[in-house]
Coordinates of C-alpha atoms and ligand atoms in Angstrom, one line a residue:
X1 CA 40.2 -99.3 52.3
X2 CA 39.7 -98.2 48.7
X3 CA 41.6 -95.1 47.6
X4 CA 38.4 -93.5 46.2
X5 CA 34.7 -93.7 47.1
X6 CA 33.9 -94.6 43.5
X7 CA 35.6 -95.9 40.3
X8 CA 33.5 -93.4 38.4
X9 CA 31.5 -90.2 39.2
X10 CA 29.4 -88.9 36.3
X11 CA 28.4 -85.2 36.6
X12 CA 25.0 -84.7 34.9
X13 CA 22.2 -87.2 34.4
X14 CA 21.1 -86.3 30.8
X15 CA 21.3 -88.7 27.9
X16 CA 25.1 -88.5 28.0
X17 CA 25.6 -88.9 31.7
X18 CA 22.9 -91.3 32.8
X19 CA 23.7 -93.7 29.9
X20 CA 27.4 -93.5 30.8
X21 CA 26.6 -94.2 34.4
X22 CA 24.5 -97.3 33.6
X23 CA 27.0 -98.7 31.1
X24 CA 29.9 -98.2 33.6
X25 CA 27.9 -100.0 36.3
X26 CA 27.0 -102.8 33.9
X27 CA 30.8 -103.2 33.3
X28 CA 31.4 -103.6 37.0
X29 CA 32.5 -100.1 38.0
X30 CA 31.3 -98.7 41.3
X31 CA 29.5 -95.7 39.9
X32 CA 27.7 -92.5 41.2
X33 CA 26.0 -89.8 39.2
X34 CA 25.6 -86.2 40.4
X35 CA 22.5 -84.3 39.2
X36 CA 21.3 -80.9 40.5
X37 CA 17.8 -81.2 38.9
X38 CA 14.9 -82.7 40.9
X39 CA 14.6 -85.5 38.4
X40 CA 17.0 -87.5 36.2
X41 CA 17.1 -87.4 32.4
X42 CA 18.6 -84.0 31.8
X43 CA 17.4 -81.5 29.3
X44 CA 16.2 -84.2 26.9
X45 CA 13.7 -85.9 29.2
X46 CA 12.7 -83.0 31.3
X47 CA 12.4 -80.0 29.0
X48 CA 13.7 -81.1 25.6
X49 CA 13.2 -84.0 23.3
X50 CA 10.3 -85.7 25.2
X51 CA 8.0 -82.9 26.2
X52 CA 8.4 -81.2 22.8
X53 CA 7.5 -84.4 21.0
X54 CA 4.5 -84.9 23.4
X55 CA 3.2 -81.4 22.3
X56 CA 4.1 -82.0 18.6
X57 CA 2.3 -85.3 18.6
X58 CA -0.9 -83.9 20.3
X59 CA -1.0 -80.7 18.3
X60 CA -0.6 -82.7 15.0
X61 CA -3.9 -84.5 15.8
X62 CA -5.6 -81.2 16.5
X63 CA -4.3 -79.7 13.3
X64 CA -5.4 -82.7 11.2
X65 CA -8.9 -82.3 12.6
X66 CA -8.9 -78.5 12.1
X67 CA -7.2 -78.1 8.7
X68 CA -9.4 -80.5 6.8
X69 CA -6.9 -83.4 6.6
X70 CA -9.3 -85.7 8.5
X71 CA -12.4 -84.4 6.7
X72 CA -10.7 -85.3 3.4
X73 CA -10.6 -88.9 4.6
X74 CA -14.3 -88.9 5.6
X75 CA -13.8 -88.0 9.3
X76 CA -15.8 -84.9 10.1
X77 CA -15.0 -83.4 13.5
X78 CA -14.8 -79.9 14.9
X79 CA -11.9 -80.0 17.4
X80 CA -12.0 -78.2 20.7
X81 CA -8.7 -77.6 22.5
X82 CA -8.3 -78.6 26.1
X83 CA -4.8 -77.2 26.7
X84 CA -4.7 -78.4 30.3
X85 CA -5.2 -82.0 29.2
X86 CA -2.6 -81.6 26.5
X87 CA -0.1 -80.3 29.0
X88 CA -1.1 -83.0 31.4
X89 CA -0.3 -85.8 29.0
X90 CA 3.1 -84.1 28.3
X91 CA 3.9 -84.0 32.0
X92 CA 2.8 -87.6 32.4
X93 CA 5.2 -88.7 29.6
X94 CA 8.1 -86.8 31.3
X95 CA 7.2 -88.2 34.7
X96 CA 7.1 -91.8 33.5
X97 CA 10.4 -91.5 31.6
X98 CA 12.4 -89.6 34.2
X99 CA 11.0 -92.1 36.8
X100 CA 12.2 -94.9 34.5
X101 CA 15.8 -93.6 34.7
X102 CA 15.6 -93.6 38.5
X103 CA 14.4 -97.2 38.4
X104 CA 17.3 -98.1 36.0
X105 CA 19.8 -96.4 38.4
X106 CA 18.5 -98.6 41.3
X107 CA 18.5 -101.7 39.2
X108 CA 22.1 -101.1 38.1
X109 CA 23.3 -99.9 41.5
X110 CA 24.2 -96.4 40.3
X111 CA 24.2 -94.0 43.3
X112 CA 22.4 -90.7 42.6
X113 CA 24.2 -87.8 44.4
X114 CA 21.6 -85.0 44.5
X115 CA 23.1 -81.6 44.1
X116 CA 25.3 -79.3 42.1
X117 CA 28.8 -80.6 41.5
X118 CA 32.0 -78.6 41.7
X119 CA 35.5 -79.9 41.2
X120 CA 37.9 -79.5 44.2
X121 CA 40.6 -81.4 42.4
X122 CA 40.5 -83.9 39.5
X123 CA 39.4 -86.7 41.8
X124 CA 37.4 -84.8 44.5
X125 CA 34.0 -83.3 43.7
X126 CA 31.7 -81.4 46.1
X127 CA 28.1 -82.4 45.4
X128 CA 25.9 -80.1 47.5
X129 CA 27.2 -80.6 51.0
X130 CA 28.8 -84.0 50.3
X131 CA 32.4 -84.6 49.1
X132 CA 32.7 -87.5 46.7
X133 CA 36.0 -88.9 45.5
X134 CA 36.4 -90.9 42.3
X135 CA 39.2 -92.4 40.2
X136 CA 37.5 -91.1 37.1
X137 CA 35.0 -88.3 36.5
X138 CA 32.9 -87.9 33.3
X139 CA 31.6 -84.3 32.7
X140 CA 28.2 -84.5 31.1
X141 CA 26.7 -81.2 32.1
X142 CA 24.9 -80.5 28.9
X143 CA 23.8 -77.1 27.6
X144 CA 21.5 -74.2 28.2
X145 CA 19.8 -71.6 25.9
X146 CA 22.0 -69.0 24.4
X147 CA 20.7 -65.6 25.5
X148 CA 20.1 -62.8 23.0
X149 CA 21.4 -59.4 24.3
X150 CA 18.6 -56.9 24.6
X151 CA 15.9 -59.6 24.8
X152 CA 15.4 -60.7 28.4
X153 CA 13.8 -64.1 28.9
X154 CA 11.3 -64.4 31.7
X155 CA 9.5 -67.8 31.6
X156 CA 7.3 -66.9 34.5
X157 CA 5.7 -64.0 32.8
X158 CA 5.1 -66.0 29.6
X159 CA 5.8 -63.1 27.3
X160 CA 9.5 -63.6 26.3
X161 CA 10.3 -67.3 26.8
X162 CA 12.9 -69.9 25.9
X163 CA 12.0 -73.4 24.9
X164 CA 11.3 -74.4 28.5
X165 CA 8.8 -71.5 28.8
X166 CA 7.3 -72.2 25.4
X167 CA 6.4 -75.8 26.5
X168 CA 4.5 -74.5 29.4
X169 CA 2.3 -71.6 27.9
X170 CA -1.0 -71.6 29.7
X171 CA -2.9 -70.1 26.8
X172 CA -2.4 -70.1 23.0
X173 CA -0.8 -66.7 22.1
X174 CA -2.5 -64.7 19.4
X175 CA 0.7 -63.7 17.8
X176 CA 4.0 -65.4 18.5
X177 CA 7.4 -64.3 17.2
X178 CA 10.1 -66.9 17.1
X179 CA 13.7 -65.6 17.0
X180 CA 15.8 -68.2 15.2
X181 CA 14.6 -70.5 12.4
X182 CA 16.4 -73.6 13.7
X183 CA 15.2 -76.8 15.2
X184 CA 13.6 -75.5 18.3
X185 CA 12.0 -72.5 16.6
X186 CA 10.4 -74.6 13.9
X187 CA 9.3 -77.4 16.3
X188 CA 7.8 -75.2 19.0
X189 CA 6.6 -72.6 16.5
X190 CA 4.7 -75.5 14.7
X191 CA 3.1 -76.6 18.0
X192 CA 1.6 -73.1 18.7
X193 CA 0.7 -72.4 15.0
X194 CA -1.3 -75.7 14.9
X195 CA -3.1 -74.7 18.1
X196 CA -4.1 -71.3 16.7
X197 CA -1.3 -68.8 17.0
X198 CA -0.1 -66.5 14.2
X199 CA 3.6 -67.4 14.0
X200 CA 6.3 -65.2 12.6
X201 CA 9.9 -66.7 12.4
X202 CA 12.7 -64.1 12.4
X203 CA 15.9 -65.7 11.1
X204 CA 19.3 -64.1 10.7
X205 CA 20.4 -66.2 7.8
X206 CA 18.8 -66.3 4.3
X207 CA 17.5 -69.9 4.9
X208 CA 16.0 -71.9 7.7
X209 CA 17.7 -74.9 9.4
X210 CA 21.5 -74.3 9.1
X211 CA 23.5 -77.4 8.7
X212 CA 21.0 -79.2 6.6
X213 CA 21.3 -79.9 2.9
X214 CA 20.6 -76.8 0.7
X215 CA 17.6 -78.4 -1.2
X216 CA 16.1 -79.4 2.2
X217 CA 16.4 -75.9 3.5
X218 CA 14.8 -74.4 0.4
X219 CA 11.9 -76.9 0.6
X220 CA 11.5 -76.2 4.3
X221 CA 10.8 -72.5 3.7
X222 CA 8.2 -73.4 1.1
X223 CA 6.5 -76.0 3.3
X224 CA 6.4 -73.8 6.5
X225 CA 5.1 -70.8 4.5
X226 CA 2.4 -73.0 2.9
X227 CA 1.4 -74.1 6.5
X228 CA 0.8 -70.4 7.3
X229 CA 4.0 -69.4 9.1
X230 CA 5.4 -66.0 8.2
X231 CA 9.2 -66.1 7.6
X232 CA 11.4 -63.1 8.0
X233 CA 14.7 -64.3 6.6
X234 CA 18.0 -62.3 6.6
X235 CA 16.6 -60.3 9.5
X236 CA 17.9 -59.7 13.0
X237 CA 16.3 -58.6 16.2
X238 CA 18.0 -55.7 17.8
X239 CA 15.9 -55.1 20.9
X240 CA 12.7 -55.9 22.8
X241 CA 10.6 -54.0 25.3
X242 CA 7.8 -55.6 27.4
X243 CA 4.8 -53.8 28.6
X244 CA 2.3 -55.9 30.5
X245 CA 1.5 -58.9 28.3
X246 CA 2.8 -57.4 25.1
X247 CA 6.3 -57.4 23.6
X248 CA 7.6 -54.9 21.0
X249 CA 10.6 -56.1 19.0
X250 CA 12.8 -54.0 16.9
X251 CA 14.1 -55.7 13.7
X252 CA 16.7 -54.8 11.1
X253 CA 17.8 -56.4 7.9
X254 CA 20.8 -58.7 8.8
X255 CA 23.1 -56.7 6.5
X256 CA 22.0 -53.5 8.3
X257 CA 19.4 -50.9 7.2
X258 CA 16.1 -49.4 8.3
X259 CA 14.7 -50.8 11.5
X260 CA 11.0 -51.6 12.1
X261 CA 8.9 -52.8 15.1
X262 CA 6.9 -55.9 15.5
X263 CA 4.4 -56.6 18.3
X264 CA 3.8 -60.0 19.8
X265 CA 1.9 -61.7 22.7
X266 CA 4.8 -64.1 23.0
X267 CA 8.4 -64.2 21.9
X268 CA 10.4 -67.4 21.7
X269 CA 14.2 -67.0 21.9
X270 CA 15.7 -70.0 20.1
X271 CA 19.0 -68.9 18.7
X272 CA 21.1 -71.9 19.8
X273 CA 22.4 -73.4 23.0
X274 CA 25.8 -73.2 24.8
X275 CA 27.7 -75.6 27.0
X276 CA 27.1 -75.7 30.8
X277 CA 30.4 -75.1 32.6
X278 CA 29.8 -72.3 35.0
X279 CA 30.4 -73.2 38.6
X280 CA 31.9 -76.6 37.8
X281 CA 35.3 -75.5 39.2
X282 CA 37.2 -76.3 36.0
X283 CA 39.8 -73.7 37.2
X284 CA 40.5 -76.0 40.1
X285 CA 41.6 -78.8 37.8
X286 CA 43.3 -76.6 35.2
X287 CA 40.9 -77.5 32.4
X288 CA 40.4 -74.7 29.8
X289 CA 37.6 -74.3 27.4
X290 CA 37.8 -73.7 23.6
X291 CA 36.7 -70.5 22.0
X292 CA 33.1 -71.8 21.8
X293 CA 33.1 -72.5 25.6
X294 CA 33.2 -76.3 25.0
X295 CA 35.4 -78.9 26.6
X296 CA 37.8 -80.5 24.1
X297 CA 38.4 -84.2 24.2
X298 CA 40.3 -86.8 22.2
X299 CA 38.4 -89.5 20.3
X300 CA 38.3 -91.6 23.5
X301 CA 36.6 -88.7 25.3
X302 CA 39.6 -88.0 27.5
X303 CA 40.1 -84.3 28.4
X304 CA 43.6 -82.9 28.9
X305 CA 43.3 -83.7 32.7
X306 CA 44.1 -87.2 33.6
X307 CA 41.1 -89.2 34.9
X308 CA 38.6 -86.5 33.7
X309 CA 36.4 -87.3 30.6
X310 CA 33.6 -85.4 28.9
X311 CA 30.6 -86.3 26.6
X312 CA 27.5 -84.8 25.1
X313 CA 26.4 -81.2 24.6
X314 CA 29.4 -79.9 26.6
X315 CA 31.9 -81.1 24.0
X316 CA 32.0 -80.2 20.3
X317 CA 29.6 -81.7 17.8
X318 CA 25.9 -81.6 17.2
X319 CA 23.8 -81.0 20.3
X320 CA 21.7 -84.2 20.0
X321 CA 20.5 -86.7 22.6
X322 CA 21.6 -89.8 20.6
X323 CA 25.0 -88.3 20.0
X324 CA 25.3 -87.8 23.8
X325 CA 24.1 -91.3 24.5
X326 CA 26.5 -93.0 22.1
X327 CA 29.4 -90.9 23.5
X328 CA 28.3 -91.9 27.1
X329 CA 28.4 -95.6 26.2
X330 CA 31.7 -95.3 24.4
X331 CA 33.3 -93.2 27.2
X332 CA 32.2 -95.6 29.9
X333 CA 33.7 -98.5 28.0
X334 CA 36.9 -96.6 27.6
X335 CA 36.9 -95.8 31.4
X336 CA 36.5 -99.5 32.0
X337 CA 39.5 -100.3 29.8
X338 CA 37.5 -101.4 26.7
X339 CA 37.5 -99.8 23.3
X340 CA 34.5 -97.4 22.9
X341 CA 34.1 -95.7 19.6
X342 CA 31.6 -93.2 18.1
X343 CA 31.5 -92.6 14.3
X344 CA 30.8 -88.9 14.3
X345 CA 30.5 -88.9 10.5
X346 CA 27.2 -90.9 10.8
X347 CA 25.0 -89.1 13.2
X348 CA 21.4 -88.6 12.0
X349 CA 19.5 -85.3 12.7
X350 CA 15.7 -85.0 12.6
X351 CA 13.3 -82.1 12.9
X352 CA 10.1 -83.5 14.2
X353 CA 7.7 -81.1 12.4
X354 CA 5.1 -82.2 9.9
X355 CA 6.5 -83.4 7.6
X356 CA 9.7 -84.4 9.3
X357 CA 13.1 -83.2 8.0
X358 CA 16.0 -85.7 8.4
X359 CA 19.5 -86.2 7.3
X360 CA 22.7 -88.2 7.9
X361 CA 26.2 -87.7 6.5
X362 CA 27.3 -84.9 4.1
X363 CA 25.1 -82.3 2.5
X364 CA 25.5 -82.0 -1.3
X365 CA 27.3 -78.7 -0.7
X366 CA 29.7 -80.4 1.7
X367 CA 30.3 -83.4 -0.6
X368 CA 31.2 -81.1 -3.5
X369 CA 33.5 -79.0 -1.3
X370 CA 35.2 -82.2 0.0
X371 CA 35.8 -83.1 -3.7
X372 CA 37.7 -79.9 -4.2
X373 CA 34.6 -78.2 -5.7
X374 CA 34.4 -80.7 -8.6
X375 CA 30.7 -81.4 -9.0
X376 CA 31.3 -84.4 -11.3
X377 CA 32.8 -86.3 -8.4
X378 CA 29.4 -86.4 -6.6
X379 CA 26.3 -88.2 -7.9
X380 CA 22.9 -87.4 -6.6
X381 CA 19.5 -89.2 -6.9
X382 CA 16.3 -87.6 -5.8
X383 CA 12.8 -89.0 -5.5
X384 CA 9.7 -87.0 -4.7
X385 CA 7.3 -88.3 -2.0
X386 CA 4.5 -87.3 -4.4
X387 CA 5.5 -90.4 -6.5
X388 CA 5.7 -92.7 -3.5
X389 CA 2.5 -94.8 -3.4
X390 CA 2.1 -94.8 0.4
X391 CA 2.7 -91.1 0.9
X392 CA 0.3 -90.3 -2.0
X393 CA -2.4 -92.6 -0.5
X394 CA -1.9 -91.0 2.9
X395 CA -2.4 -87.5 1.4
X396 CA 1.3 -86.6 2.3
X397 CA 2.6 -85.2 -1.0
X398 CA 5.3 -82.9 0.5
X399 CA 9.0 -83.8 0.4
X400 CA 11.6 -85.9 -1.2
X401 CA 14.5 -88.3 -0.6
X402 CA 17.9 -87.4 -1.8
X403 CA 20.8 -89.8 -1.9
X404 CA 24.3 -88.4 -2.4
X405 CA 27.1 -90.8 -3.4
X406 CA 30.8 -90.7 -4.4
X407 CA 30.8 -90.7 -8.3
X408 CA 33.8 -93.1 -8.4
X409 CA 33.3 -95.6 -5.6
X410 CA 29.4 -95.2 -5.4
X411 CA 29.7 -95.1 -1.6
X412 CA 26.8 -93.3 0.0
X413 CA 28.0 -90.0 1.5
X414 CA 24.7 -88.6 2.7
X415 CA 21.0 -89.1 2.7
X416 CA 18.3 -86.4 3.2
X417 CA 14.6 -86.9 3.6
X418 CA 11.5 -84.8 4.0
X419 CA 8.5 -87.0 4.7
X420 CA 5.9 -87.6 7.4
X421 CA 8.1 -90.4 8.8
X422 CA 11.5 -89.1 7.7
X423 CA 12.9 -89.6 11.3
X424 CA 12.2 -93.3 11.1
X425 CA 13.3 -93.7 7.5
X426 CA 16.7 -92.1 8.2
X427 CA 17.8 -94.9 10.5
X428 CA 18.1 -97.3 7.5
X429 CA 20.3 -94.7 5.7
X430 CA 22.5 -94.4 8.8
X431 CA 22.8 -98.2 9.1
X432 CA 23.7 -98.5 5.4
X433 CA 26.4 -95.8 5.7
X434 CA 27.8 -97.4 8.8
X435 CA 28.2 -100.6 6.8
X436 CA 29.9 -98.7 4.0
X437 CA 27.0 -99.2 1.5
X438 CA 27.0 -98.0 -2.1
X439 CA 23.9 -96.5 -3.6
X440 CA 23.7 -99.7 -5.7
X441 CA 23.5 -101.8 -2.4
X442 CA 20.4 -99.7 -1.4
X443 CA 18.9 -99.8 -4.8
X444 CA 19.0 -103.6 -4.9
X445 CA 17.8 -104.1 -1.3
X446 CA 14.2 -105.3 -1.3
X447 CA 12.0 -102.7 0.5
X448 CA 8.5 -103.6 1.6
X449 CA 5.6 -102.1 -0.4
X450 CA 3.8 -99.8 0.2
X451 CA 6.1 -97.9 2.5
X452 CA 7.6 -94.5 2.6
X453 CA 11.0 -96.2 2.7
X454 CA 10.7 -97.2 -0.9
X455 CA 11.5 -93.6 -1.7
X456 CA 15.0 -94.2 -0.3
X457 CA 15.4 -97.2 -2.7
X458 CA 14.1 -95.1 -5.6
X459 CA 16.4 -92.2 -4.8
X460 CA 19.3 -94.7 -4.7
X461 CA 18.1 -96.0 -8.1
X462 CA 18.2 -92.4 -9.2
X463 CA 21.9 -92.2 -8.4
X464 CA 22.3 -95.2 -10.7
X465 CA 20.2 -93.3 -13.3
X466 CA 17.3 -95.7 -13.3
X467 CA 14.4 -95.0 -10.9
X468 CA 11.1 -96.8 -11.8
X469 CA 8.3 -94.5 -10.6
X470 CA 9.3 -91.1 -12.1
Ligands
FAD501 P1 21.7 -82.5 29.3 O1 20.6 -83.4 28.8 O2 21.6 -81.1 29.2 O3 21.9 -83.0 30.8 C1 22.9 -82.4 31.6 C2 22.4 -82.5 33.0 O4 23.5 -82.0 33.9 C3 21.3 -81.5 33.4 O5 20.2 -82.3 33.9 C4 21.8 -80.6 34.4 O6 20.9 -80.2 35.4 C5 23.0 -81.3 35.0 N1 24.1 -80.5 35.5 C6 24.7 -79.5 34.8 N2 25.7 -79.0 35.5 C7 25.7 -79.7 36.7 C8 26.5 -79.7 37.9 N3 27.6 -78.9 38.0 N4 26.2 -80.6 38.9 C9 25.2 -81.4 38.8 N5 24.4 -81.5 37.7 C10 24.7 -80.7 36.7 N6 17.9 -83.8 20.8 C11 17.6 -84.8 20.1 O7 18.4 -85.7 19.7 N7 16.3 -85.0 19.7 C12 15.3 -84.2 20.0 O8 14.1 -84.3 19.7 C13 15.6 -83.0 20.8 N8 14.7 -82.1 21.2 C14 15.1 -81.1 22.0 C15 14.1 -80.2 22.3 C16 14.4 -79.1 23.1 C17 13.3 -78.1 23.4 C18 15.7 -78.9 23.6 C19 16.1 -77.8 24.4 C20 16.7 -79.8 23.2 C21 16.4 -80.9 22.4 N9 17.3 -81.8 22.0 C22 17.0 -82.9 21.2 C23 18.7 -81.7 22.5 C24 19.0 -82.7 23.6 O9 18.1 -82.4 24.7 C25 20.5 -82.6 24.1 O10 21.3 -82.8 23.0 C26 20.8 -83.6 25.2 O11 19.9 -83.5 26.3 C27 22.2 -83.5 25.6 O12 22.5 -84.4 26.6 P2 23.6 -84.2 27.7 O13 23.6 -85.4 28.5 O14 24.8 -83.8 27.1 O15 23.1 -82.9 28.6
NAI502 P1 19.7 -73.9 16.1 O1 21.2 -73.8 16.1 O2 19.1 -75.1 15.6 O3 19.0 -72.7 15.4 C1 19.3 -71.4 15.8 C2 18.9 -70.5 14.7 O4 18.9 -69.1 15.2 C3 19.8 -70.5 13.5 O5 19.1 -70.7 12.3 C4 20.6 -69.2 13.6 O6 21.0 -68.7 12.3 C5 19.5 -68.3 14.2 N1 20.0 -67.1 14.9 C6 21.1 -67.0 15.6 N2 21.2 -65.8 16.1 C7 20.1 -65.1 15.7 C8 19.6 -63.8 15.9 N3 20.3 -62.9 16.6 N4 18.5 -63.4 15.2 C9 17.8 -64.3 14.5 N5 18.2 -65.6 14.3 C10 19.4 -66.0 14.9 O7 19.4 -73.7 17.7 P2 18.1 -74.0 18.5 O8 16.9 -74.2 17.6 O9 18.0 -73.0 19.6 O10 18.3 -75.5 19.1 C11 19.5 -75.7 20.0 C12 20.0 -77.1 19.9 O11 19.1 -78.0 20.4 C13 20.3 -77.5 18.5 O12 21.7 -77.6 18.4 C14 19.6 -78.7 18.2 O13 20.5 -79.7 17.8 C15 19.0 -79.1 19.6 N6 17.6 -79.5 19.3 C16 17.4 -80.7 18.6 C17 16.2 -81.1 18.3 C18 16.0 -82.3 17.5 O14 16.9 -83.0 17.3 N7 14.8 -82.5 16.9 C19 15.0 -80.3 18.7 C20 15.3 -79.1 19.4 C21 16.6 -78.8 19.8

């Protein structure tokens, strides 16, 4: 009889966990995956990436019809919102994709253990009422919304909500206050603004989108303001009271000062996410968390406890689905005795608003800091979308592409893009960087015309000092 029930038990079936389980099974490991949710796919498929993109896509059409974009192209329509249908198509997308993971589990013979998992010891895990033993365990439990003291989230009431609640609003709020001008706040704030809400974003820092390139952050503020969002930067929320269907927030300048109140029909709390480790029984295996509540691993995704591995939002790094997936694959390969690697220097990030904001690698500020503060060691080329023939023809003038390269070696250090399809464009930059490209390599690569991607080529030509179209 085998010593353990499974070669591998994965805890959590989000993009980190389900991908790890499938890869492990493909490599011949007897694999199970514990998931406490009703459906597979984790945050991303159930309440994150997929449903938010379904609402962003649909609301973008509504906005284009309402704000004159379509009329400018000779299509005159007066849109009427059917929010139930919009929510329906979102739920359909989620159902199909989560069902798809269930199909993949069956196809690859991954056993789904339904229930919440708690370690008894490093090789024994209680999942619901069942006890499962495994030679290896991957923790892929993901993350949940960070609460804001004094602002109590109640998704059922639909007044103070988190991202999950904001995806399910039954009516368009008249006035929505978004706390946190990061990715979730801007994506979901955009959805409800497009559908008719007055949206006010309250952000603690002096710019939106922390972590992105400085020029991108400045441009983001201009673009969202132009679209009608009100931005209250360098401002903090100090409290919230709810009476019936109305919330009253108290705000203060981030540096301290006089407070004021702000009323809203809906408040979205989106100030970040934190790792899920409560109830996992980590104390039973002697695994400690770092100061940010994350599980630390080495570059092979091994924790300090033999046979226990971790990937995705629960470990350090950007909380992104594709980062979790790549770690899941690499970790499973390492469990199977192969060499799985993730290059954490080349992980693209995309904000799926209109236009999209995307980047990969270093920001200009980071590149200069890495060069010891010497600006001459970093070369930058920038190309406005206004001068890109396709963007101009499509009436999409906002944005630019910025290529950042090492002044000596010309190696590309980072690429940033604001464009309607920046999320798609950034893949070519990531690939170029993965192959160690120089800006000259990109500048001399033939790009199809007319495409938005030509702006990347032109920005790279800018690093060389010789763009054609500006
Ligand atoms: P998760 O997807 O969080 O999955 C973890 C799973 O583990 C969950 O299903 C949970 O129920 C389960 N679990 C936890 N503890 C236990 C336990 N003890 N026992 C059993 N099961 C357990 N990222 C992008 O890259 N692109 C996007 O467009 C994007 N959009 C987003 C939009 C929103 C609104 C949100 C909230 C997030 C978005 N993200 C996006 C982030 C993305 O969802 C996460 O980075 C990704 O889901 C992390 O994957 P994971 O596998 O680490 O964890
Ligand atoms: P975030 O980290 O992107 O943004 C949070 C924002 O809130 C920051 O700008 C921060 O300065 C601000 N903030 C923090 N405390 C505050 C306070 N008390 N008052 C006002 N502002 C405050 O976090 P967000 O948007 O909640 O998203 C969580 C995670 O989900 C992110 O790490 C992101 O990677 C992931 N995600 C990714 C998406 C994508 O890839 N398109 C979409 C949505 C989420």
